Coordinates of C-alpha atoms in Angstrom, one line a residue:
M741 CA 33.2 3.7 87.0
A742 CA 33.9 6.7 84.8
R743 CA 37.2 5.2 83.8
S744 CA 35.6 2.0 82.8
K745 CA 33.1 3.7 80.6
T746 CA 35.9 5.7 78.9
L747 CA 37.8 2.5 78.1
I748 CA 34.7 0.9 76.6
A749 CA 34.1 3.9 74.4
I750 CA 37.7 3.9 73.2
S751 CA 37.4 0.1 72.4
L752 CA 34.2 0.7 70.4
L753 CA 35.8 3.5 68.4
A754 CA 38.8 1.3 67.6
L755 CA 36.6 -1.5 66.3
V756 CA 34.6 1.0 64.0
A757 CA 37.9 2.3 62.7
F758 CA 39.2 -1.2 62.0
A759 CA 36.0 -2.2 60.2
Y760 CA 36.1 0.9 58.0
L761 CA 39.7 0.3 57.0
G762 CA 38.8 -3.2 56.0
Y763 CA 35.8 -2.0 53.9
A764 CA 38.0 0.6 52.2
E765 CA 40.6 -2.1 51.3
E766 CA 37.8 -4.1 49.7
I767 CA 36.7 -1.1 47.6
L768 CA 40.3 -0.5 46.5
E769 CA 40.8 -4.2 45.5
D770 CA 37.6 -4.1 43.5
K771 CA 38.7 -0.9 41.8
E772 CA 42.1 -2.4 41.0
T773 CA 40.4 -5.5 39.5
E774 CA 38.2 -3.3 37.3
D775 CA 41.2 -1.3 36.2
S776 CA 43.2 -4.4 35.4
D777 CA 40.4 -5.5 33.0
P778 CA 39.4 -2.6 30.7
G779 CA 36.7 -4.6 29.0
A780 CA 34.8 -5.4 32.2
E781 CA 32.7 -2.3 32.1
N782 CA 31.4 -3.3 28.7
D783 CA 30.4 -6.8 29.7
D784 CA 26.8 -6.1 30.1
E785 CA 26.6 -4.3 26.8
Q786 CA 28.6 -7.1 25.1
E787 CA 26.2 -9.7 26.5
K788 CA 23.3 -7.6 25.1
N789 CA 24.9 -7.4 21.7
D790 CA 25.7 -11.2 21.7
A791 CA 22.1 -11.8 22.5
D792 CA 21.0 -9.6 19.7
D793 CA 23.2 -11.5 17.2
S794 CA 22.2 -15.0 18.6
D795 CA 20.3 -17.5 16.7
E796 CA 18.3 -18.3 19.8
V797 CA 14.7 -17.0 19.8
K798 CA 13.8 -15.1 22.9
E799 CA 10.4 -14.0 24.0
E800 CA 9.2 -10.8 25.6
D801 CA 5.6 -10.4 26.8
D802 CA 4.5 -13.4 24.7
V803 CA 6.1 -11.9 21.6
L804 CA 9.1 -13.6 19.8
V805 CA 12.2 -11.4 19.4
L806 CA 13.7 -11.8 16.0
N807 CA 17.0 -10.7 14.5
S808 CA 19.0 -11.2 11.3
K809 CA 20.3 -14.6 12.3
N810 CA 17.0 -16.3 13.3
F811 CA 14.4 -14.4 11.1
D812 CA 14.4 -16.6 8.0
R813 CA 14.3 -19.8 10.0
V814 CA 11.4 -18.7 12.2
I815 CA 9.1 -17.3 9.5
E816 CA 9.7 -20.4 7.3
E817 CA 8.9 -22.9 10.0
N818 CA 5.6 -21.4 10.9
N819 CA 2.5 -21.9 8.9
I820 CA 1.5 -18.4 9.8
I821 CA 3.2 -15.7 11.9
L822 CA 2.6 -12.0 12.4
V823 CA 5.7 -9.8 12.5
E824 CA 6.0 -6.2 13.6
F825 CA 9.0 -4.2 12.2
Y826 CA 9.6 -1.4 14.6
A827 CA 12.1 1.4 15.5
P828 CA 13.0 2.1 19.2
W829 CA 12.4 5.8 18.8
C830 CA 9.0 5.5 17.0
G831 CA 6.0 6.9 19.0
H832 CA 3.4 4.8 17.1
C833 CA 5.4 1.7 17.8
K834 CA 5.4 2.5 21.6
S835 CA 1.7 3.0 21.4
L836 CA 1.1 -0.3 19.6
A837 CA 3.4 -2.4 22.0
P838 CA 0.9 -3.1 24.8
E839 CA -1.9 -3.8 22.4
Y840 CA 0.3 -6.1 20.4
A841 CA 1.5 -8.0 23.5
K842 CA -2.1 -8.5 24.8
A843 CA -3.2 -9.8 21.4
A844 CA -0.1 -12.1 21.2
K845 CA -1.0 -13.7 24.5
K846 CA -4.6 -14.4 23.4
M847 CA -3.4 -15.8 20.0
K848 CA -1.1 -18.2 21.7
L849 CA -4.2 -19.9 23.1
N850 CA -6.0 -19.8 19.7
D851 CA -6.8 -23.0 17.8
P852 CA -4.5 -23.1 15.8
P853 CA -2.1 -20.9 17.8
V854 CA -0.6 -17.9 15.9
P855 CA 2.8 -16.7 17.1
F856 CA 3.5 -13.0 17.1
A857 CA 7.0 -11.6 16.6
K858 CA 8.8 -8.3 16.5
M859 CA 12.1 -7.1 15.0
D860 CA 14.1 -3.9 15.4
A861 CA 14.2 -2.8 11.7
T862 CA 16.9 -0.2 12.5
V863 CA 19.3 -3.0 13.5
A864 CA 18.2 -5.6 10.9
S865 CA 18.0 -3.0 8.2
D866 CA 18.9 -5.6 5.5
I867 CA 15.8 -7.6 6.2
A868 CA 13.6 -4.5 6.5
Q869 CA 14.8 -3.4 3.1
R870 CA 14.1 -6.9 1.7
F871 CA 10.5 -6.7 2.7
D872 CA 10.1 -3.0 1.7
V873 CA 9.6 -1.7 5.2
S874 CA 9.4 2.0 4.7
G875 CA 7.6 3.2 7.9
Y876 CA 7.1 2.2 11.5
P877 CA 5.5 0.2 12.7
T878 CA 5.0 -2.1 9.7
L879 CA 3.1 -5.4 10.3
K880 CA 3.3 -8.3 7.9
I881 CA 1.8 -11.7 7.9
F882 CA 4.1 -14.6 6.8
R883 CA 2.8 -17.9 5.6
K884 CA 5.7 -20.4 5.3
G885 CA 8.0 -17.4 4.5
T886 CA 5.7 -15.7 2.0
P887 CA 4.8 -12.2 3.1
Y888 CA 1.3 -10.7 3.0
E889 CA 0.1 -7.2 4.0
Y890 CA -1.5 -6.9 7.4
E891 CA -4.6 -4.7 6.8
G892 CA -6.4 -5.0 10.1
P893 CA -6.9 -2.8 13.2
R894 CA -4.1 -1.9 15.6
E895 CA -5.7 -2.5 19.0
E896 CA -6.0 -5.7 20.9
S897 CA -9.5 -7.0 20.0
G898 CA -9.2 -5.9 16.4
I899 CA -5.8 -7.6 15.9
V900 CA -7.1 -10.8 17.5
E901 CA -10.3 -10.9 15.4
Y902 CA -8.3 -10.2 12.2
M903 CA -5.7 -12.8 12.9
K904 CA -8.3 -15.4 13.7
K905 CA -9.7 -15.0 10.3
Q906 CA -6.3 -15.1 8.7
S907 CA -5.4 -18.4 10.6
D908 CA -8.5 -20.2 9.3
P909 CA -7.2 -23.4 7.5
N910 CA -9.5 -22.6 4.6
W911 CA -8.1 -19.1 4.1
K912 CA -7.2 -18.2 0.5
P913 CA -5.7 -14.9 -0.7
P914 CA -8.2 -12.7 -2.5
P915 CA -8.0 -12.7 -6.3
V916 CA -5.7 -10.0 -7.6
A917 CA -7.9 -7.1 -8.9
A918 CA -5.3 -5.3 -11.0
L919 CA -5.1 -6.7 -14.5
T920 CA -1.7 -7.7 -15.9
L921 CA -1.2 -6.4 -19.4
T922 CA 1.3 -7.5 -22.0
K923 CA 1.8 -6.6 -25.7
E924 CA -0.6 -9.5 -26.6
N925 CA -3.6 -8.0 -24.8
F926 CA -2.7 -4.3 -24.1
T927 CA -4.3 -2.7 -27.2
E928 CA -7.5 -4.7 -27.0
V929 CA -8.1 -3.9 -23.3
V930 CA -7.3 -0.2 -23.4
N931 CA -9.3 0.4 -26.6
R932 CA -12.3 -1.4 -25.1
E933 CA -12.5 0.5 -21.8
S934 CA -14.0 4.0 -21.6
L935 CA -11.8 4.7 -18.6
M936 CA -9.0 2.8 -16.9
L937 CA -5.7 3.4 -15.1
V938 CA -2.4 1.6 -16.1
E939 CA 0.8 1.5 -14.0
F940 CA 4.1 0.9 -15.8
F941 CA 6.5 -0.5 -13.2
A942 CA 9.9 -2.1 -12.8
P943 CA 10.3 -5.1 -10.4
W944 CA 13.4 -3.6 -8.8
C945 CA 11.9 -0.2 -8.2
G946 CA 11.5 0.8 -4.6
H947 CA 8.7 3.3 -5.2
C948 CA 6.8 0.7 -7.2
K949 CA 7.0 -1.7 -4.3
Q950 CA 5.7 0.9 -2.0
L951 CA 2.8 1.7 -4.4
A952 CA 1.9 -1.9 -5.1
P953 CA -0.3 -2.6 -2.0
E954 CA -2.1 0.7 -2.3
Y955 CA -2.6 0.2 -6.0
E956 CA -4.1 -3.2 -5.5
K957 CA -6.4 -2.0 -2.7
A958 CA -7.6 0.8 -5.0
A959 CA -8.2 -1.8 -7.8
Q960 CA -10.3 -3.8 -5.4
E961 CA -12.3 -0.8 -4.4
L962 CA -12.9 0.5 -8.0
Q963 CA -13.9 -3.0 -9.1
K964 CA -17.0 -2.4 -7.0
N965 CA -17.7 1.0 -8.5
D966 CA -20.8 1.5 -10.7
P967 CA -19.6 1.3 -13.4
P968 CA -16.4 -0.5 -12.5
I969 CA -13.1 1.3 -13.3
P970 CA -10.4 -1.3 -14.1
L971 CA -6.8 -0.8 -13.0
A972 CA -3.9 -2.6 -14.7
I973 CA -0.2 -3.1 -14.5
V974 CA 2.6 -3.4 -17.1
D975 CA 6.1 -4.7 -16.4
A976 CA 8.0 -2.1 -18.4
T977 CA 11.3 -4.0 -18.2
I978 CA 9.6 -6.8 -20.2
E979 CA 7.2 -4.8 -22.3
S980 CA 9.8 -2.2 -23.3
E981 CA 8.1 -1.4 -26.6
L982 CA 4.9 -0.4 -24.8
A983 CA 6.9 1.7 -22.3
Q984 CA 8.7 3.4 -25.2
K985 CA 5.4 4.0 -27.1
Y986 CA 3.9 5.8 -24.1
E987 CA 7.1 7.7 -23.2
V988 CA 7.7 6.0 -19.8
Q989 CA 10.7 7.8 -18.4
G990 CA 10.7 6.6 -14.8
Y991 CA 9.0 4.2 -12.4
P992 CA 6.2 3.9 -11.5
T993 CA 4.5 5.8 -14.3
L994 CA 0.7 6.0 -14.2
K995 CA -1.5 6.8 -17.2
V996 CA -5.2 7.2 -17.6
F997 CA -6.7 5.6 -20.8
R998 CA -10.0 6.5 -22.4
K999 CA -10.8 4.3 -25.4
G1000 CA -7.0 3.8 -26.1
K1001 CA -6.0 7.5 -25.7
A1002 CA -3.6 8.1 -22.8
T1003 CA -3.3 11.1 -20.5
E1004 CA -1.2 11.7 -17.4
Y1005 CA -2.4 10.6 -14.0
K1006 CA -2.3 13.6 -11.6
G1007 CA -3.7 12.2 -8.4
Q1008 CA -2.3 11.0 -5.1
R1009 CA -0.6 7.7 -4.9
D1010 CA -2.4 5.9 -2.2
Q1011 CA -5.6 3.8 -2.1
Y1012 CA -8.0 6.6 -1.4
G1013 CA -6.2 9.2 -3.6
I1014 CA -6.3 6.8 -6.6
A1015 CA -9.9 5.8 -6.1
S1016 CA -11.0 9.4 -5.6
Y1017 CA -9.1 10.7 -8.6
M1018 CA -10.4 8.0 -10.9
R1019 CA -14.0 8.5 -9.9
S1020 CA -13.5 12.2 -10.7
Q1021 CA -12.5 11.2 -14.2
V1022 CA -15.8 9.5 -15.0
G1023 CA -18.1 11.3 -17.5
P1024 CA -17.5 14.2 -19.9
S1025 CA -14.9 16.8 -19.1
S1026 CA -17.2 19.7 -19.7
R1027 CA -20.6 20.7 -18.3
I1028 CA -23.3 21.5 -20.8
L1029 CA -25.2 24.7 -20.1
S1030 CA -28.6 25.4 -21.7
S1031 CA -29.0 29.2 -21.5
L1032 CA -27.2 32.6 -21.1
K1033 CA -28.3 32.7 -17.5
A1034 CA -26.8 29.3 -16.8
V1035 CA -23.5 30.5 -18.4
Q1036 CA -23.4 33.6 -16.2
D1037 CA -24.3 31.7 -13.1
F1038 CA -21.5 29.2 -13.8
M1039 CA -18.9 32.0 -14.0
K1040 CA -20.1 33.6 -10.8
E1041 CA -20.1 30.2 -9.0
K1042 CA -16.5 29.5 -9.9
D1043 CA -15.2 33.0 -9.2
D1044 CA -12.0 32.0 -11.0
V1045 CA -10.8 31.6 -14.6
T1046 CA -13.5 29.7 -16.6
I1047 CA -13.2 28.1 -20.0
M1048 CA -16.3 28.1 -22.2
G1049 CA -17.0 26.4 -25.5
F1050 CA -19.6 27.9 -27.8
F1051 CA -20.6 25.4 -30.4
D1052 CA -23.3 24.8 -33.0
G1053 CA -24.4 21.4 -31.8
E1054 CA -23.4 17.9 -30.6
D1055 CA -21.8 17.1 -34.0
D1056 CA -19.5 20.1 -33.9
K1057 CA -15.9 18.7 -34.5
M1058 CA -14.5 21.4 -32.3
L1059 CA -16.6 20.1 -29.4
E1060 CA -15.0 16.7 -29.8
S1061 CA -11.5 18.2 -29.7
Y1062 CA -12.5 20.4 -26.8
L1063 CA -13.7 17.4 -24.7
E1064 CA -10.7 15.3 -25.5
A1065 CA -8.2 18.1 -24.6
N1066 CA -9.9 18.8 -21.3
N1067 CA -9.7 15.3 -20.0
D1068 CA -6.1 15.6 -19.0
V1069 CA -6.7 19.0 -17.2
R1070 CA -10.2 18.7 -15.9
D1071 CA -9.0 19.2 -12.3
D1072 CA -7.1 22.4 -13.2
Y1073 CA -9.9 24.4 -14.8
P1074 CA -13.7 24.6 -14.7
F1075 CA -15.0 23.7 -18.2
A1076 CA -18.5 24.2 -19.7
H1077 CA -20.0 24.5 -23.1
T1078 CA -23.3 25.7 -24.6
F1079 CA -25.2 25.6 -27.9
D1080 CA -27.4 28.6 -26.9
A1081 CA -27.5 31.4 -29.5
A1082 CA -28.3 34.1 -27.0
A1083 CA -25.2 33.3 -25.0
K1084 CA -23.1 33.5 -28.2
K1085 CA -24.6 36.9 -29.0
H1086 CA -24.1 38.3 -25.5
F1087 CA -20.4 37.7 -25.6
G1088 CA -20.0 38.6 -29.2
I1089 CA -19.1 35.1 -30.4
K1090 CA -20.0 34.6 -34.1
K1091 CA -18.7 31.1 -34.8
S1092 CA -17.7 28.0 -32.9
S1093 CA -15.1 29.1 -30.3
I1094 CA -13.2 28.2 -27.2
V1095 CA -13.1 31.2 -24.9
L1096 CA -11.2 31.8 -21.6
F1097 CA -12.8 34.3 -19.1
Q1098 CA -11.1 36.0 -16.1
P1099 CA -13.2 37.0 -13.1
E1100 CA -14.3 40.6 -13.2
R1101 CA -12.2 41.6 -10.2
F1102 CA -9.0 40.7 -12.0
L1103 CA -9.7 42.7 -15.2
S1104 CA -7.7 45.8 -16.0
K1105 CA -7.7 48.3 -18.8
Y1106 CA -4.5 46.7 -20.1
E1107 CA -6.2 43.3 -20.8
P1108 CA -9.1 42.1 -22.9
K1109 CA -12.2 40.9 -21.1
H1110 CA -11.8 37.4 -22.6
F1111 CA -9.5 35.5 -24.8
V1112 CA -10.7 33.5 -27.9
Y1113 CA -8.6 30.7 -29.2
E1114 CA -7.6 31.6 -32.7
G1115 CA -5.4 28.7 -33.6
K1116 CA -6.2 26.0 -36.2
D1117 CA -4.5 23.2 -34.3
L1118 CA -7.1 21.6 -32.1
S1119 CA -4.8 19.0 -30.5
P1120 CA -4.9 18.6 -26.7
A1121 CA -1.3 20.0 -26.5
A1122 CA -2.3 23.2 -28.4
L1123 CA -5.5 23.8 -26.5
Q1124 CA -3.9 23.1 -23.1
G1125 CA -1.1 25.5 -24.1
F1126 CA -3.7 28.2 -24.7
Y1127 CA -5.3 27.6 -21.3
K1128 CA -2.0 27.8 -19.5
D1129 CA -0.8 30.9 -21.4
K1130 CA -4.0 32.9 -20.7
R1131 CA -5.0 31.6 -17.2
V1132 CA -3.0 34.2 -15.2
P1133 CA -4.1 37.8 -15.4
L1134 CA -1.7 40.7 -15.4
V1135 CA -1.9 40.8 -11.6
G1136 CA -3.7 37.9 -10.1
L1137 CA -4.2 36.4 -6.6
Y1138 CA -1.4 34.1 -5.4
T1139 CA -2.8 31.5 -2.9
S1140 CA -1.4 28.3 -1.3
Y1141 CA -4.2 26.4 -3.0
D1142 CA -3.1 27.0 -6.6
K1143 CA 0.3 28.6 -6.5
D1144 CA 2.0 25.5 -7.9
K1145 CA -0.4 25.4 -10.8
K1146 CA -0.9 29.0 -11.7
Y1147 CA 2.3 30.6 -10.4
A1148 CA 5.0 28.0 -11.2
A1149 CA 6.6 30.2 -13.8
R1150 CA 9.6 32.3 -12.9
P1151 CA 10.6 35.1 -12.5
L1152 CA 7.7 35.9 -10.2
C1153 CA 7.1 39.0 -8.0
I1154 CA 4.5 38.9 -5.2
V1155 CA 3.1 41.9 -3.3
Y1156 CA 1.9 40.9 0.2
Y1157 CA -0.7 42.9 2.1
G1158 CA -4.1 42.5 3.7
V1159 CA -5.8 41.3 0.5
D1160 CA -9.6 41.0 1.0
F1161 CA -12.1 41.2 -1.8
G1162 CA -15.0 41.3 0.6
F1163 CA -17.4 44.2 0.4
D1164 CA -15.8 46.3 3.2
N1165 CA -12.2 45.9 2.0
R1166 CA -12.3 45.5 -1.8
V1167 CA -11.6 49.2 -2.5
A1168 CA -8.4 49.1 -0.4
T1169 CA -7.4 45.8 -2.0
Q1170 CA -7.8 47.2 -5.5
F1171 CA -6.0 50.4 -4.5
W1172 CA -2.8 48.6 -3.9
R1173 CA -3.3 46.2 -6.7
S1174 CA -3.7 49.1 -9.2
K1175 CA -0.2 50.3 -8.3
V1176 CA 1.2 46.8 -9.0
I1177 CA -0.7 46.8 -12.4
E1178 CA 1.0 50.0 -13.5
V1179 CA 4.4 48.4 -13.0
A1180 CA 3.4 44.9 -14.3
K1181 CA 2.2 46.3 -17.7
D1182 CA 5.8 47.5 -18.4
H1183 CA 7.5 44.2 -17.3
R1184 CA 5.5 41.4 -18.9
D1185 CA 8.5 39.1 -18.8
I1186 CA 7.8 38.8 -15.1
T1187 CA 4.6 37.3 -13.5
F1188 CA 3.1 39.6 -10.9
A1189 CA 0.6 38.6 -8.2
I1190 CA -0.9 39.9 -4.9
A1191 CA -1.2 37.7 -1.8
N1192 CA -2.8 37.8 1.6
E1193 CA -0.1 38.4 4.2
E1194 CA -1.9 36.4 6.9
E1195 CA -2.0 33.3 4.6
S1196 CA 1.6 33.8 3.6
E1197 CA 3.4 33.8 7.0
Q1198 CA 5.9 31.2 6.1
E1199 CA 6.9 32.8 2.8
L1200 CA 7.3 36.2 4.5
K1201 CA 9.5 34.5 7.1
D1202 CA 11.6 33.0 4.3
F1203 CA 12.0 36.5 2.8
G1204 CA 12.9 37.9 6.2
L1205 CA 9.8 40.2 6.1
A1206 CA 7.6 38.7 8.8
E1207 CA 8.6 41.4 11.3
S1208 CA 9.0 44.3 8.8
G1209 CA 6.2 46.3 10.3
E1210 CA 5.2 47.5 6.8
E1211 CA 1.7 47.5 5.4
V1212 CA 2.9 46.2 2.1
N1213 CA 5.9 43.9 1.4
V1214 CA 7.4 42.6 -1.8
G1215 CA 9.3 39.5 -2.6
C1216 CA 10.5 38.1 -6.0
F1217 CA 11.8 34.7 -7.3
D1218 CA 14.3 34.7 -10.2
K1219 CA 14.5 32.0 -12.9
E1220 CA 16.6 29.8 -10.6
G1221 CA 14.1 30.1 -7.8
R1222 CA 16.4 32.4 -5.7
K1223 CA 14.6 34.9 -3.4
F1224 CA 14.9 38.6 -3.4
R1225 CA 13.1 41.1 -1.2
M1226 CA 12.3 44.8 -1.4
D1227 CA 14.1 46.3 1.7
P1228 CA 11.4 47.7 4.0
D1229 CA 14.0 50.0 5.7
E1230 CA 14.8 52.0 2.6
E1231 CA 11.5 53.3 1.3
E1232 CA 7.7 52.8 1.8
F1233 CA 5.8 50.9 -0.8
S1234 CA 4.6 53.0 -3.8
E1235 CA 4.4 52.6 -7.5
D1236 CA 7.7 54.3 -7.9
S1237 CA 9.5 52.3 -5.2
L1238 CA 8.1 49.0 -6.7
R1239 CA 9.3 50.0 -10.2
E1240 CA 12.8 50.8 -9.0
F1241 CA 13.0 47.5 -7.1
V1242 CA 11.8 45.5 -10.1
E1243 CA 14.3 47.2 -12.4
E1244 CA 17.2 46.5 -9.9
F1245 CA 16.0 42.9 -9.7
K1246 CA 16.0 42.4 -13.4
A1247 CA 19.5 44.0 -13.7
G1248 CA 20.9 41.5 -11.2
N1249 CA 21.9 44.2 -8.8
L1250 CA 20.3 42.6 -5.7
K1251 CA 21.6 40.1 -3.2
P1252 CA 19.5 36.9 -2.8
I1253 CA 18.0 35.8 0.5
I1254 CA 19.1 32.2 1.3
K1255 CA 17.4 30.1 4.0
S1256 CA 20.2 28.1 5.5
Q1257 CA 21.3 26.2 8.5
P1258 CA 24.7 27.2 10.0
V1259 CA 27.7 26.1 7.9
P1260 CA 29.2 23.0 9.6
K1261 CA 32.6 23.8 11.3
S1262 CA 33.9 20.4 10.2
N1263 CA 32.7 18.3 7.2
K1264 CA 35.0 15.2 7.3
E1265 CA 32.4 12.5 7.6
P1266 CA 31.8 10.0 4.7
V1267 CA 28.6 11.9 3.8
T1268 CA 29.2 15.6 3.3
V1269 CA 26.6 17.9 4.9
V1270 CA 25.3 20.6 2.6
V1271 CA 23.3 23.7 3.7
G1272 CA 21.7 26.5 1.8
K1273 CA 24.8 28.7 1.9
T1274 CA 27.1 26.0 0.7
F1275 CA 24.9 24.3 -1.9
D1276 CA 26.3 26.1 -4.9
E1277 CA 29.9 25.7 -3.7
I1278 CA 29.6 21.9 -3.1
V1279 CA 27.0 20.6 -5.4
N1280 CA 27.8 22.8 -8.4
D1281 CA 31.5 22.3 -8.2
P1282 CA 32.4 21.8 -11.9
K1283 CA 35.2 19.3 -11.1
K1284 CA 33.0 16.9 -9.1
D1285 CA 30.1 14.5 -9.5
V1286 CA 27.8 14.9 -6.5
L1287 CA 25.1 12.4 -5.3
I1288 CA 22.9 14.3 -2.9
E1289 CA 20.0 13.1 -0.7
F1290 CA 17.3 15.6 0.2
Y1291 CA 15.9 14.5 3.5
A1292 CA 13.6 15.6 6.4
P1293 CA 14.6 15.0 10.1
W1294 CA 11.2 13.4 10.9
C1295 CA 11.2 11.1 7.8
G1296 CA 11.3 7.4 8.7
H1297 CA 12.5 6.4 5.2
C1298 CA 15.4 8.8 5.5
K1299 CA 16.4 7.3 8.9
A1300 CA 16.3 3.8 7.4
L1301 CA 18.5 4.9 4.5
E1302 CA 21.1 6.7 6.7
P1303 CA 23.4 3.7 7.5
T1304 CA 23.4 2.6 3.8
F1305 CA 24.2 6.2 2.7
K1306 CA 27.1 6.3 5.2
K1307 CA 28.5 3.0 3.7
L1308 CA 28.1 4.6 0.2
G1309 CA 30.2 7.5 1.4
K1310 CA 32.9 5.2 2.7
H1311 CA 32.9 3.2 -0.5
F1312 CA 33.7 6.3 -2.6
R1313 CA 36.0 8.0 0.0
N1314 CA 39.1 7.4 -2.2
D1315 CA 37.4 9.1 -5.1
K1316 CA 38.2 12.7 -4.5
N1317 CA 35.9 13.9 -7.4
I1318 CA 32.9 11.9 -6.2
V1319 CA 30.9 13.5 -3.4
I1320 CA 28.2 11.8 -1.4
A1321 CA 26.1 14.5 0.3
K1322 CA 22.9 15.2 2.1
I1323 CA 20.8 18.3 2.9
D1324 CA 17.9 18.9 5.2
A1325 CA 15.4 20.1 2.6
T1326 CA 13.0 21.4 5.4
A1327 CA 15.6 23.8 6.8
N1328 CA 17.5 25.0 3.7
D1329 CA 16.6 26.5 0.3
V1330 CA 16.7 24.0 -2.6
P1331 CA 17.3 25.2 -6.2
S1332 CA 14.3 24.9 -8.4
T1333 CA 16.2 22.5 -10.7
Y1334 CA 15.8 19.9 -7.9
A1335 CA 12.1 18.9 -7.7
V1336 CA 11.8 17.5 -4.2
E1337 CA 8.2 16.2 -3.7
G1338 CA 8.9 13.6 -1.0
F1339 CA 11.6 12.3 1.3
P1340 CA 14.1 11.0 0.7
T1341 CA 14.8 12.3 -2.8
I1342 CA 18.1 11.6 -4.4
Y1343 CA 19.8 13.4 -7.3
F1344 CA 23.1 13.1 -9.1
A1345 CA 24.7 16.3 -10.4
T1346 CA 27.4 15.4 -12.8
S1347 CA 30.5 17.6 -13.4
K1348 CA 29.4 18.0 -17.1
D1349 CA 25.8 19.1 -16.6
K1350 CA 24.9 20.8 -13.3
K1351 CA 21.8 22.3 -14.8
N1352 CA 20.1 18.9 -15.4
P1353 CA 20.6 16.7 -12.3
I1354 CA 19.6 13.1 -12.7
K1355 CA 16.9 11.8 -10.3
F1356 CA 17.6 8.4 -8.8
D1357 CA 14.6 6.1 -8.8
G1358 CA 16.3 2.7 -8.2
G1359 CA 16.5 0.4 -5.3
R1360 CA 17.9 1.7 -2.0
E1361 CA 20.4 -1.1 -1.2
L1362 CA 24.1 -0.3 -1.2
K1363 CA 24.7 -2.2 -4.4
D1364 CA 22.0 -0.3 -6.2
L1365 CA 23.4 3.1 -5.3
I1366 CA 27.0 2.1 -6.1
K1367 CA 25.9 0.8 -9.5
F1368 CA 24.0 4.0 -10.2
V1369 CA 27.0 6.3 -9.3
E1370 CA 29.4 4.2 -11.3
E1371 CA 27.1 4.1 -14.4
K1372 CA 26.4 7.9 -14.3
A1373 CA 29.8 9.1 -13.3
T1374 CA 31.6 11.6 -15.6
V1375 CA 34.8 11.8 -13.5
S1376 CA 37.4 9.0 -13.4
L1377 CA 36.9 6.6 -10.5
S1378 CA 39.6 5.2 -8.3
K1379 CA 40.2 1.4 -8.5
E1380 CA 41.1 1.3 -4.8
K1381 CA 37.9 1.1 -2.8
A1382 CA 37.4 1.2 0.9
K1383 CA 37.7 -2.3 2.4
D1384 CA 35.2 -1.9 5.2
E1385 CA 32.2 -0.3 3.5
L1386 CA 30.2 -3.6 3.7

């Protein structure tokens, strides 16, 4: 019996071993088959790519999936269709997706049905550029191929309700609110209006296209204002004489007109910013004050530089000039005026005058209590020059709020400490400020200021002073915007140590502090990577023309431009003296000659003039960038171009 069981066990083991060997052979055969066909592992990916490039329109969750091959056909054959341009990495797109899909399902059952579609704008970048897609997600309504802005909500019920109204057979586009001006009607219109805004644009300008829907919405909003504030547009490429007359240097240029007189627009460039700024321009630029007490209260209320006009009456010619000059800078200064004789007497004013006052806390024995304009020229430029020249005291307060307006001049030295003009700390604040004043009076070619260290954390980090442990820290900017710091390890802050530091700074004996990412180990890609430490070496190379993009890692516009910029780099790769470059402007210092106010910003630094880089304001397609480089190049270009850049 035992022998029988042993034989059965052996037989079972043999069967298991035989089965295992057979399975192993199958695995080896499969592996050999895979090895004999190196493209097999990419079949799935290839099938996906083929599907992406197919003219066939697929559907996902009731949403049509469009690509470069089927896009034009689909939008042209539908009376109305809603299209979402998205990016796979975009968080807002992912949040919108379920709401968009639910709305799409409902609108399929609508009468008439409205199809919803989506397209990956990072793949079909040519179509995204054609329709000025500059952020994600962007929704556009197409009517037989003609695009309209989607201005509705972004949740299921809101999308459905909005698209039901849009699909109404009786729907008509709202009348355009922005006026179109030409040389035939321009003078008549701007001379008639007490206040209006005019945009000078170019049809090919990318920034103009981005501004257009915001500008039109602002025009519609301000049309309902009481009184209405008209907005207008001028095609500067057609009306070149008007553009030249009003010194239009780039696009879009916005100018505020009052009875035909133009001033610069200084507001934000979106619907609400435009509407808010233009409402703030309504009425006279200066407040009339009826008594000495009213004048004194006005100065205390502002607690900042104030500009007062002392006039004989409403017919005073200086008053007319004063009000006109202030229009363009009414957001930069508090303006008021008075006809009160007691007020004139109190301040020692004997004739019609325009006077600038500093707050009492910023006065020093080295400065007059107020400044009277003594010039005969009452033009806006002359008066505004007076305001700008006198607005900053010998040692004022540097804040994030007004640093770009009051402290744009270089060189600039800032002393950081616990600045607090409150009752308990004002003595200590003035103690340190007095030491700065003693140095500042002897170096008036430098602007000096104090700043609260708690409100200046980022600047202190940029200077490498955030962890200094010192009660007082000092940092200076030279004329080129480079940063220099007073070394906290060498000596404690005092009037003498500050004086010594400033003298060394002026003599050029100090080493600048440069914020920079690490220098790339390799830089052989079509687009050269520039960092703070290599900016001068690469961009200011006197033998080369350099087109450089200033970008931010989080910027959607920058990501959309990246593939085009790489193609541009490939296009010029045979031109050894043409460099296509980029720099992360959020992680590296940028010289002050490059005004970067948004992303991406592109400049061209020619070999002949590195101090005056040319800002690029054209279209962002490859052909636009190539044309710009070829037109502005100061080095000889190779006739042999890369064959695969397109």
